PDB file of C-alpha atoms in Angstrom:
ATOM      1  CA  MET A   1       0.000   0.000   0.000  1.00 90.00           C
ATOM      2  CA  LYS A   2       1.191   3.502  -0.834  1.00 93.00           C
ATOM      3  CA  ILE A   3       0.672   6.333   1.628  1.00 95.00           C
ATOM      4  CA  LEU A   4       0.516   9.877   0.298  1.00 96.00           C
ATOM      5  CA  VAL A   5       1.108  12.718   2.769  1.00 97.00           C
ATOM      6  CA  ALA A   6       0.399  16.374   2.045  1.00 96.00           C
ATOM      7  CA  VAL A   7       2.702  18.908   3.739  1.00 96.00           C
ATOM      8  CA  LYS A   8       2.627  22.693   3.859  1.00 95.00           C
ATOM      9  CA  ARG A   9       5.380  25.285   4.285  1.00 94.00           C
ATOM     10  CA  VAL A  10       4.370  27.783   6.970  1.00 92.00           C
ATOM     11  CA  VAL A  11       5.909  30.427   9.225  1.00 90.00           C
ATOM     12  CA  ASP A  12       7.789  28.572  11.971  1.00 89.00           C
ATOM     13  CA  TYR A  13       5.739  28.184  15.147  1.00 88.00           C
ATOM     14  CA  ASN A  14       8.467  29.891  17.212  1.00 87.00           C
ATOM     15  CA  VAL A  15       8.262  33.092  15.145  1.00 86.00           C
ATOM     16  CA  LYS A  16       6.108  36.009  16.277  1.00 86.00           C
ATOM     17  CA  VAL A  17       3.879  36.751  13.300  1.00 84.00           C
ATOM     18  CA  ARG A  18       3.802  40.348  12.042  1.00 85.00           C
ATOM     19  CA  VAL A  19       0.950  41.850  10.043  1.00 85.00           C
ATOM     20  CA  LYS A  20       1.809  44.011   7.027  1.00 85.00           C
ATOM     21  CA  SER A  21       1.349  47.741   7.558  1.00 82.00           C
ATOM     22  CA  ASP A  22      -1.321  47.919   4.851  1.00 84.00           C
ATOM     23  CA  GLY A  23      -3.333  45.065   6.430  1.00 81.00           C
ATOM     24  CA  THR A  24      -3.238  42.895   3.301  1.00 80.00           C
ATOM     25  CA  GLY A  25      -1.669  39.882   4.993  1.00 81.00           C
ATOM     26  CA  VAL A  26       1.159  38.491   7.102  1.00 83.00           C
ATOM     27  CA  ASP A  27       4.732  39.660   6.557  1.00 82.00           C
ATOM     28  CA  ILE A  28       6.885  36.632   5.660  1.00 82.00           C
ATOM     29  CA  ALA A  29       9.925  38.525   4.362  1.00 81.00           C
ATOM     30  CA  ASN A  30      13.120  37.217   6.005  1.00 83.00           C
ATOM     31  CA  VAL A  31      11.045  35.014   8.326  1.00 86.00           C
ATOM     32  CA  LYS A  32      11.995  31.442   9.228  1.00 90.00           C
ATOM     33  CA  MET A  33       9.702  28.932   7.517  1.00 89.00           C
ATOM     34  CA  SER A  34       9.229  25.265   8.357  1.00 92.00           C
ATOM     35  CA  MET A  35       6.901  22.314   7.873  1.00 94.00           C
ATOM     36  CA  ASN A  36       3.448  22.675   9.397  1.00 94.00           C
ATOM     37  CA  PRO A  37       3.684  20.778  12.742  1.00 95.00           C
ATOM     38  CA  PHE A  38       0.515  18.735  12.160  1.00 95.00           C
ATOM     39  CA  ASP A  39       1.809  17.706   8.720  1.00 95.00           C
ATOM     40  CA  GLU A  40       5.095  16.634  10.315  1.00 96.00           C
ATOM     41  CA  ILE A  41       3.095  14.356  12.617  1.00 96.00           C
ATOM     42  CA  ALA A  42       1.311  12.905   9.566  1.00 95.00           C
ATOM     43  CA  VAL A  43       4.656  12.210   7.861  1.00 96.00           C
ATOM     44  CA  GLU A  44       5.996  10.534  11.007  1.00 96.00           C
ATOM     45  CA  GLU A  45       2.928   8.298  11.262  1.00 95.00           C
ATOM     46  CA  ALA A  46       3.179   7.305   7.605  1.00 95.00           C
ATOM     47  CA  VAL A  47       6.848   6.392   8.052  1.00 95.00           C
ATOM     48  CA  ARG A  48       6.008   4.370  11.168  1.00 95.00           C
ATOM     49  CA  LEU A  49       3.343   2.448   9.249  1.00 94.00           C
ATOM     50  CA  LYS A  50       5.942   1.688   6.592  1.00 94.00           C
ATOM     51  CA  GLU A  51       8.399   0.517   9.231  1.00 94.00           C
ATOM     52  CA  LYS A  52       5.706  -1.838  10.587  1.00 92.00           C
ATOM     53  CA  GLY A  53       5.292  -3.327   7.117  1.00 91.00           C
ATOM     54  CA  VAL A  54       1.816  -1.863   6.621  1.00 90.00           C
ATOM     55  CA  ALA A  55       2.937   0.408   3.752  1.00 91.00           C
ATOM     56  CA  THR A  56       5.414  -0.127   0.941  1.00 93.00           C
ATOM     57  CA  GLU A  57       6.030   3.511  -0.038  1.00 94.00           C
ATOM     58  CA  VAL A  58       5.530   6.979   1.444  1.00 96.00           C
ATOM     59  CA  ILE A  59       5.085   9.885  -0.974  1.00 96.00           C
ATOM     60  CA  VAL A  60       5.026  13.507   0.217  1.00 97.00           C
ATOM     61  CA  VAL A  61       3.338  16.313  -1.705  1.00 96.00           C
ATOM     62  CA  SER A  62       3.476  20.081  -1.283  1.00 95.00           C
ATOM     63  CA  CYS A  63       1.808  22.899  -3.209  1.00 94.00           C
ATOM     64  CA  GLY A  64       3.413  26.331  -3.357  1.00 91.00           C
ATOM     65  CA  VAL A  65       6.564  28.214  -4.215  1.00 91.00           C
ATOM     66  CA  ALA A  66       9.902  26.628  -5.157  1.00 92.00           C
ATOM     67  CA  GLN A  67      11.156  26.954  -1.560  1.00 91.00           C
ATOM     68  CA  CYS A  68       8.689  24.211  -0.604  1.00 93.00           C
ATOM     69  CA  GLN A  69      11.385  21.828  -1.849  1.00 94.00           C
ATOM     70  CA  GLU A  70      13.150  22.404   1.488  1.00 93.00           C
ATOM     71  CA  THR A  71      10.031  21.240   3.324  1.00 94.00           C
ATOM     72  CA  LEU A  72       9.789  18.167   1.118  1.00 95.00           C
ATOM     73  CA  ARG A  73      13.468  17.345   1.725  1.00 95.00           C
ATOM     74  CA  THR A  74      12.792  17.508   5.464  1.00 94.00           C
ATOM     75  CA  ALA A  75       9.905  15.060   5.029  1.00 95.00           C
ATOM     76  CA  MET A  76      12.169  12.715   3.078  1.00 95.00           C
ATOM     77  CA  ALA A  77      14.789  13.016   5.818  1.00 95.00           C
ATOM     78  CA  ILE A  78      12.143  11.780   8.256  1.00 95.00           C
ATOM     79  CA  GLY A  79      11.690   8.737   6.040  1.00 93.00           C
ATOM     80  CA  ALA A  80       9.491   9.476   3.030  1.00 94.00           C
ATOM     81  CA  ASP A  81      10.632   7.777  -0.199  1.00 94.00           C
ATOM     82  CA  ARG A  82       9.945  10.456  -2.798  1.00 94.00           C
ATOM     83  CA  ALA A  83       8.305  13.851  -3.216  1.00 96.00           C
ATOM     84  CA  ILE A  84       6.097  15.835  -5.574  1.00 96.00           C
ATOM     85  CA  LEU A  85       5.983  19.631  -5.698  1.00 95.00           C
ATOM     86  CA  VAL A  86       3.173  21.498  -7.396  1.00 94.00           C
ATOM     87  CA  ASP A  87       5.088  24.689  -8.144  1.00 94.00           C
ATOM     88  CA  THR A  88       2.988  27.864  -8.130  1.00 91.00           C
ATOM     89  CA  ALA A  89       3.220  31.395  -6.764  1.00 88.00           C
ATOM     90  CA  GLU A  90      -0.571  31.800  -6.848  1.00 87.00           C
ATOM     91  CA  GLU A  91      -2.599  32.201  -3.665  1.00 85.00           C
ATOM     92  CA  LEU A  92      -3.727  28.722  -2.659  1.00 90.00           C
ATOM     93  CA  GLN A  93      -6.999  28.320  -0.812  1.00 90.00           C
ATOM     94  CA  PRO A  94      -8.134  24.994   0.713  1.00 92.00           C
ATOM     95  CA  LEU A  95     -10.411  24.016  -2.174  1.00 93.00           C
ATOM     96  CA  ALA A  96      -7.682  24.636  -4.749  1.00 93.00           C
ATOM     97  CA  VAL A  97      -5.205  22.546  -2.740  1.00 94.00           C
ATOM     98  CA  ALA A  98      -7.795  19.763  -2.389  1.00 95.00           C
ATOM     99  CA  LYS A  99      -8.287  19.753  -6.176  1.00 95.00           C
ATOM    100  CA  LEU A 100      -4.525  19.591  -6.788  1.00 95.00           C
ATOM    101  CA  LEU A 101      -4.200  16.717  -4.310  1.00 96.00           C
ATOM    102  CA  LYS A 102      -7.154  14.927  -5.907  1.00 96.00           C
ATOM    103  CA  ALA A 103      -5.400  14.967  -9.283  1.00 95.00           C
ATOM    104  CA  ILE A 104      -2.206  13.577  -7.729  1.00 95.00           C
ATOM    105  CA  VAL A 105      -4.115  10.905  -5.791  1.00 95.00           C
ATOM    106  CA  GLU A 106      -5.811   9.764  -9.004  1.00 94.00           C
ATOM    107  CA  ALA A 107      -2.387   9.457 -10.666  1.00 93.00           C
ATOM    108  CA  GLU A 108      -0.557   7.773  -7.752  1.00 94.00           C
ATOM    109  CA  VAL A 109      -3.503   5.671  -6.410  1.00 94.00           C
ATOM    110  CA  PRO A 110      -2.417   5.523  -2.730  1.00 95.00           C
ATOM    111  CA  GLY A 111      -4.317   3.343  -0.279  1.00 93.00           C
ATOM    112  CA  LEU A 112      -4.162   6.049   2.386  1.00 95.00           C
ATOM    113  CA  VAL A 113      -3.908   9.835   2.186  1.00 96.00           C
ATOM    114  CA  MET A 114      -2.748  11.686   5.304  1.00 96.00           C
ATOM    115  CA  LEU A 115      -2.692  15.381   6.148  1.00 95.00           C
ATOM    116  CA  GLY A 116      -2.315  17.497   9.255  1.00 94.00           C
ATOM    117  CA  LYS A 117      -5.679  18.417  10.741  1.00 94.00           C
ATOM    118  CA  GLN A 118      -4.983  22.096   9.975  1.00 93.00           C
ATOM    119  CA  ALA A 119      -2.198  24.510   9.073  1.00 92.00           C
ATOM    120  CA  ILE A 120      -0.987  26.872  11.779  1.00 91.00           C
ATOM    121  CA  ASP A 121      -0.988  29.876   9.414  1.00 88.00           C
ATOM    122  CA  ASP A 122      -4.634  30.039   8.315  1.00 87.00           C
ATOM    123  CA  ASP A 123      -6.159  27.433  10.716  1.00 89.00           C
ATOM    124  CA  CYS A 124      -8.770  26.581   8.087  1.00 91.00           C
ATOM    125  CA  ASN A 125      -9.092  22.848   8.920  1.00 92.00           C
ATOM    126  CA  GLN A 126     -10.748  22.246   5.523  1.00 94.00           C
ATOM    127  CA  THR A 127      -8.375  20.628   3.028  1.00 94.00           C
ATOM    128  CA  GLY A 128      -8.600  17.059   4.331  1.00 94.00           C
ATOM    129  CA  GLN A 129     -12.381  17.095   4.456  1.00 95.00           C
ATOM    130  CA  MET A 130     -12.672  18.678   0.999  1.00 96.00           C
ATOM    131  CA  LEU A 131     -10.254  16.140  -0.466  1.00 96.00           C
ATOM    132  CA  ALA A 132     -12.239  13.223   0.988  1.00 96.00           C
ATOM    133  CA  ALA A 133     -15.434  14.680  -0.479  1.00 96.00           C
ATOM    134  CA  LEU A 134     -13.879  15.190  -3.931  1.00 96.00           C
ATOM    135  CA  LEU A 135     -12.499  11.642  -3.923  1.00 95.00           C
ATOM    136  CA  ASP A 136     -15.689  10.192  -2.370  1.00 95.00           C
ATOM    137  CA  ARG A 137     -13.560   8.304   0.161  1.00 95.00           C
ATOM    138  CA  PRO A 138     -14.086   7.549   3.875  1.00 95.00           C
ATOM    139  CA  GLN A 139     -12.420  10.044   6.195  1.00 95.00           C
ATOM    140  CA  ALA A 140     -11.338  10.344   9.821  1.00 94.00           C
ATOM    141  CA  THR A 141     -10.282  13.709  11.233  1.00 94.00           C
ATOM    142  CA  PHE A 142      -8.291  14.606  14.374  1.00 94.00           C
ATOM    143  CA  ALA A 143      -6.688  11.147  14.554  1.00 94.00           C
ATOM    144  CA  SER A 144      -4.826  10.321  17.777  1.00 94.00           C
ATOM    145  CA  LYS A 145      -4.242   6.611  16.995  1.00 94.00           C
ATOM    146  CA  ILE A 146      -4.146   4.607  13.753  1.00 94.00           C
ATOM    147  CA  GLU A 147      -4.136   0.817  13.394  1.00 92.00           C
ATOM    148  CA  LEU A 148      -4.586  -1.535  10.445  1.00 91.00           C
ATOM    149  CA  VAL A 149      -6.763  -4.474  11.517  1.00 89.00           C
ATOM    150  CA  GLU A 150      -7.953  -7.179   9.113  1.00 86.00           C
ATOM    151  CA  GLY A 151      -7.600  -4.913   6.094  1.00 85.00           C
ATOM    152  CA  HIS A 152      -9.502  -2.042   7.675  1.00 90.00           C
ATOM    153  CA  LEU A 153      -8.210   1.137   9.300  1.00 92.00           C
ATOM    154  CA  LEU A 154      -9.142   1.712  12.943  1.00 94.00           C
ATOM    155  CA  VAL A 155      -8.779   5.393  13.762  1.00 95.00           C
ATOM    156  CA  THR A 156      -9.215   6.799  17.253  1.00 95.00           C
ATOM    157  CA  ARG A 157     -10.124  10.465  17.076  1.00 92.00           C
ATOM    158  CA  GLU A 158     -10.594  13.195  19.627  1.00 85.00           C
ATOM    159  CA  ILE A 159     -14.075  14.663  20.021  1.00 87.00           C
ATOM    160  CA  ASP A 160     -15.618  17.088  22.515  1.00 86.00           C
ATOM    161  CA  GLY A 161     -16.998  14.271  24.666  1.00 85.00           C
ATOM    162  CA  GLY A 162     -13.822  12.171  24.730  1.00 88.00           C
ATOM    163  CA  MET A 163     -12.593   9.635  22.165  1.00 90.00           C
ATOM    164  CA  GLU A 164     -14.296   7.994  19.191  1.00 94.00           C
ATOM    165  CA  THR A 165     -13.042   5.005  17.170  1.00 95.00           C
ATOM    166  CA  LEU A 166     -13.918   4.707  13.491  1.00 94.00           C
ATOM    167  CA  ARG A 167     -13.504   1.670  11.226  1.00 95.00           C
ATOM    168  CA  LEU A 168     -12.615   2.812   7.706  1.00 94.00           C
ATOM    169  CA  VAL A 169     -12.627   0.894   4.450  1.00 93.00           C
ATOM    170  CA  LEU A 170      -9.492   1.635   2.433  1.00 92.00           C
ATOM    171  CA  PRO A 171      -8.681   3.736   0.450  1.00 94.00           C
ATOM    172  CA  ALA A 172      -9.325   6.551   2.928  1.00 95.00           C
ATOM    173  CA  VAL A 173      -8.302  10.046   4.041  1.00 96.00           C
ATOM    174  CA  VAL A 174      -7.041  10.739   7.581  1.00 96.00           C
ATOM    175  CA  THR A 175      -6.015  14.011   9.237  1.00 95.00           C
ATOM    176  CA  ALA A 176      -3.524  13.900  12.118  1.00 94.00           C
ATOM    177  CA  ASP A 177      -3.960  15.513  15.517  1.00 93.00           C
ATOM    178  CA  LEU A 178      -1.272  16.563  17.986  1.00 92.00           C
ATOM    179  CA  ARG A 179      -1.325  13.406  20.142  1.00 91.00           C
ATOM    180  CA  LEU A 180      -0.923  10.915  17.286  1.00 92.00           C
ATOM    181  CA  ASN A 181       2.861  10.767  17.796  1.00 93.00           C
ATOM    182  CA  GLU A 182       6.007  12.771  18.457  1.00 93.00           C
ATOM    183  CA  PRO A 183       8.069  13.252  15.261  1.00 94.00           C
ATOM    184  CA  ARG A 184      11.601  11.921  15.358  1.00 92.00           C
ATOM    185  CA  TYR A 185      14.696  14.091  15.379  1.00 92.00           C
ATOM    186  CA  VAL A 186      16.070  14.419  11.859  1.00 91.00           C
ATOM    187  CA  THR A 187      19.711  13.344  11.785  1.00 91.00           C
ATOM    188  CA  LEU A 188      22.415  14.725   9.508  1.00 93.00           C
ATOM    189  CA  PRO A 189      22.965  11.384   7.663  1.00 93.00           C
ATOM    190  CA  ASN A 190      19.248  11.235   6.826  1.00 92.00           C
ATOM    191  CA  ILE A 191      19.324  14.858   5.648  1.00 93.00           C
ATOM    192  CA  MET A 192      22.151  13.939   3.282  1.00 93.00           C
ATOM    193  CA  LYS A 193      20.266  10.851   2.041  1.00 93.00           C
ATOM    194  CA  ALA A 194      17.152  12.978   1.430  1.00 94.00           C
ATOM    195  CA  LYS A 195      19.087  15.113  -1.073  1.00 92.00           C
ATOM    196  CA  LYS A 196      19.427  12.066  -3.341  1.00 93.00           C
ATOM    197  CA  LYS A 197      15.772  11.010  -3.174  1.00 95.00           C
ATOM    198  CA  PRO A 198      13.582  11.827  -6.215  1.00 95.00           C
ATOM    199  CA  LEU A 199      11.615  15.067  -6.193  1.00 95.00           C
ATOM    200  CA  ARG A 200       9.261  15.677  -9.112  1.00 94.00           C
ATOM    201  CA  THR A 201       8.006  19.153  -9.973  1.00 94.00           C
ATOM    202  CA  LEU A 202       4.638  19.808 -11.616  1.00 93.00           C
ATOM    203  CA  LYS A 203       2.612  22.868 -12.542  1.00 93.00           C
ATOM    204  CA  PRO A 204      -1.122  23.294 -11.786  1.00 92.00           C
ATOM    205  CA  ALA A 205      -1.736  23.333 -15.553  1.00 90.00           C
ATOM    206  CA  ASP A 206      -0.218  19.834 -15.767  1.00 90.00           C
ATOM    207  CA  LEU A 207      -2.978  18.660 -13.423  1.00 91.00           C
ATOM    208  CA  GLY A 208      -5.741  20.645 -15.120  1.00 90.00           C
ATOM    209  CA  VAL A 209      -6.677  22.540 -11.953  1.00 90.00           C
ATOM    210  CA  ASP A 210      -8.023  26.110 -11.844  1.00 87.00           C
ATOM    211  CA  LEU A 211      -6.584  27.998  -8.855  1.00 88.00           C
ATOM    212  CA  THR A 212      -8.892  31.026  -9.066  1.00 87.00           C
ATOM    213  CA  PRO A 213      -9.574  32.154  -5.441  1.00 87.00           C
ATOM    214  CA  ARG A 214     -13.161  31.767  -4.226  1.00 86.00           C
ATOM    215  CA  ILE A 215     -12.606  33.882  -1.109  1.00 87.00           C
ATOM    216  CA  LYS A 216     -11.286  37.449  -0.861  1.00 86.00           C
ATOM    217  CA  THR A 217      -9.375  38.601   2.220  1.00 85.00           C
ATOM    218  CA  LEU A 218     -10.637  42.050   3.141  1.00 87.00           C
ATOM    219  CA  LYS A 219      -8.234  42.862   5.969  1.00 87.00           C
ATOM    220  CA  VAL A 220      -5.730  41.227   8.297  1.00 86.00           C
ATOM    221  CA  SER A 221      -5.184  42.802  11.719  1.00 85.00           C
ATOM    222  CA  GLU A 222      -3.480  41.916  14.966  1.00 83.00           C
ATOM    223  CA  PRO A 223      -5.658  41.006  17.962  1.00 82.00           C
ATOM    224  CA  PRO A 224      -6.240  43.858  20.452  1.00 82.00           C
ATOM    225  CA  ARG A 225      -3.652  44.141  23.184  1.00 81.00           C
ATOM    226  CA  ARG A 226      -4.739  42.731  26.525  1.00 79.00           C
ATOM    227  CA  SER A 227      -4.509  45.050  29.513  1.00 79.00           C
ATOM    228  CA  ALA A 228      -2.386  43.977  32.465  1.00 81.00           C
ATOM    229  CA  GLY A 229      -4.027  42.008  35.247  1.00 83.00           C
ATOM    230  CA  ILE A 230      -4.554  43.363  38.744  1.00 84.00           C
ATOM    231  CA  LYS A 231      -4.608  41.889  42.236  1.00 89.00           C
ATOM    232  CA  VAL A 232      -7.616  42.334  44.491  1.00 88.00           C
ATOM    233  CA  PRO A 233      -7.548  42.171  48.300  1.00 90.00           C
ATOM    234  CA  ASP A 234     -10.633  39.987  48.802  1.00 92.00           C
ATOM    235  CA  VAL A 235     -13.510  38.124  47.138  1.00 92.00           C
ATOM    236  CA  ALA A 236     -15.942  40.994  47.649  1.00 91.00           C
ATOM    237  CA  THR A 237     -13.751  43.342  45.615  1.00 90.00           C
ATOM    238  CA  LEU A 238     -13.343  40.675  42.907  1.00 90.00           C
ATOM    239  CA  VAL A 239     -17.111  40.220  42.602  1.00 90.00           C
ATOM    240  CA  SER A 240     -17.625  43.991  42.535  1.00 90.00           C
ATOM    241  CA  LYS A 241     -15.126  44.448  39.695  1.00 86.00           C
ATOM    242  CA  LEU A 242     -16.599  41.543  37.715  1.00 88.00           C
ATOM    243  CA  LYS A 243     -19.996  43.212  37.980  1.00 88.00           C
ATOM    244  CA  SER A 244     -19.139  46.887  37.476  1.00 87.00           C
ATOM    245  CA  GLU A 245     -16.028  46.797  35.236  1.00 83.00           C
ATOM    246  CA  ALA A 246     -15.874  43.475  33.401  1.00 78.00           C
ATOM    247  CA  LYS A 247     -19.692  43.161  33.364  1.00 80.00           C
ATOM    248  CA  VAL A 248     -19.510  39.374  33.179  1.00 80.00           C
ATOM    249  CA  ILE A 249     -21.853  38.700  36.105  1.00 80.00           C
TER     250      ILE A 249
END
């Protein structure tokens, strides 16, 4: 079975995000970029399934600018076998990415498609669900445990009330949550090996996908600054301030 994993290049989670002065978006000039953490978890899980003998090949895919090759090389250093880059400088919204992935899935025919549950830049949490709908395949989101049992995929997922286990017929689409695993440390020898692994570059036109945005961003702004907290001498004062100032009771 092949496993295809979609990964996204985002602003590193340690970086404090700055909004452009004109409010048109986030400033990414001279900012450290890295693989979306949830996608890294998905790659790790795919590699672990291969190591268990469940999968025969792990393919990683990214859609975006040429620098996404660095992200794909990192995924191959974790253990993926080969990579595909859909090279475009166009704005990519979740539906467009889902359509690009659908075209690649139809060409590669993987038994399992994995993605992070969401990207930490836009937090849309839509691509995995849209891809499953376009492919008409079973899906499990927010996966915290994955097992292959008797030819079916058992996925434990996190829900508001606790945990839920789904039994999926393959081929399927799964999105990874934070507690699925802890990605391994990428060693220098594996980084060097990743440079020799195949990386194929495609254009959206090669896949016959229209990337025209369906959504227009009107304005991006920073959240309002929070005022400093205060200490109160007793419960009576606390209740008084909650009533008169905060107006929450």
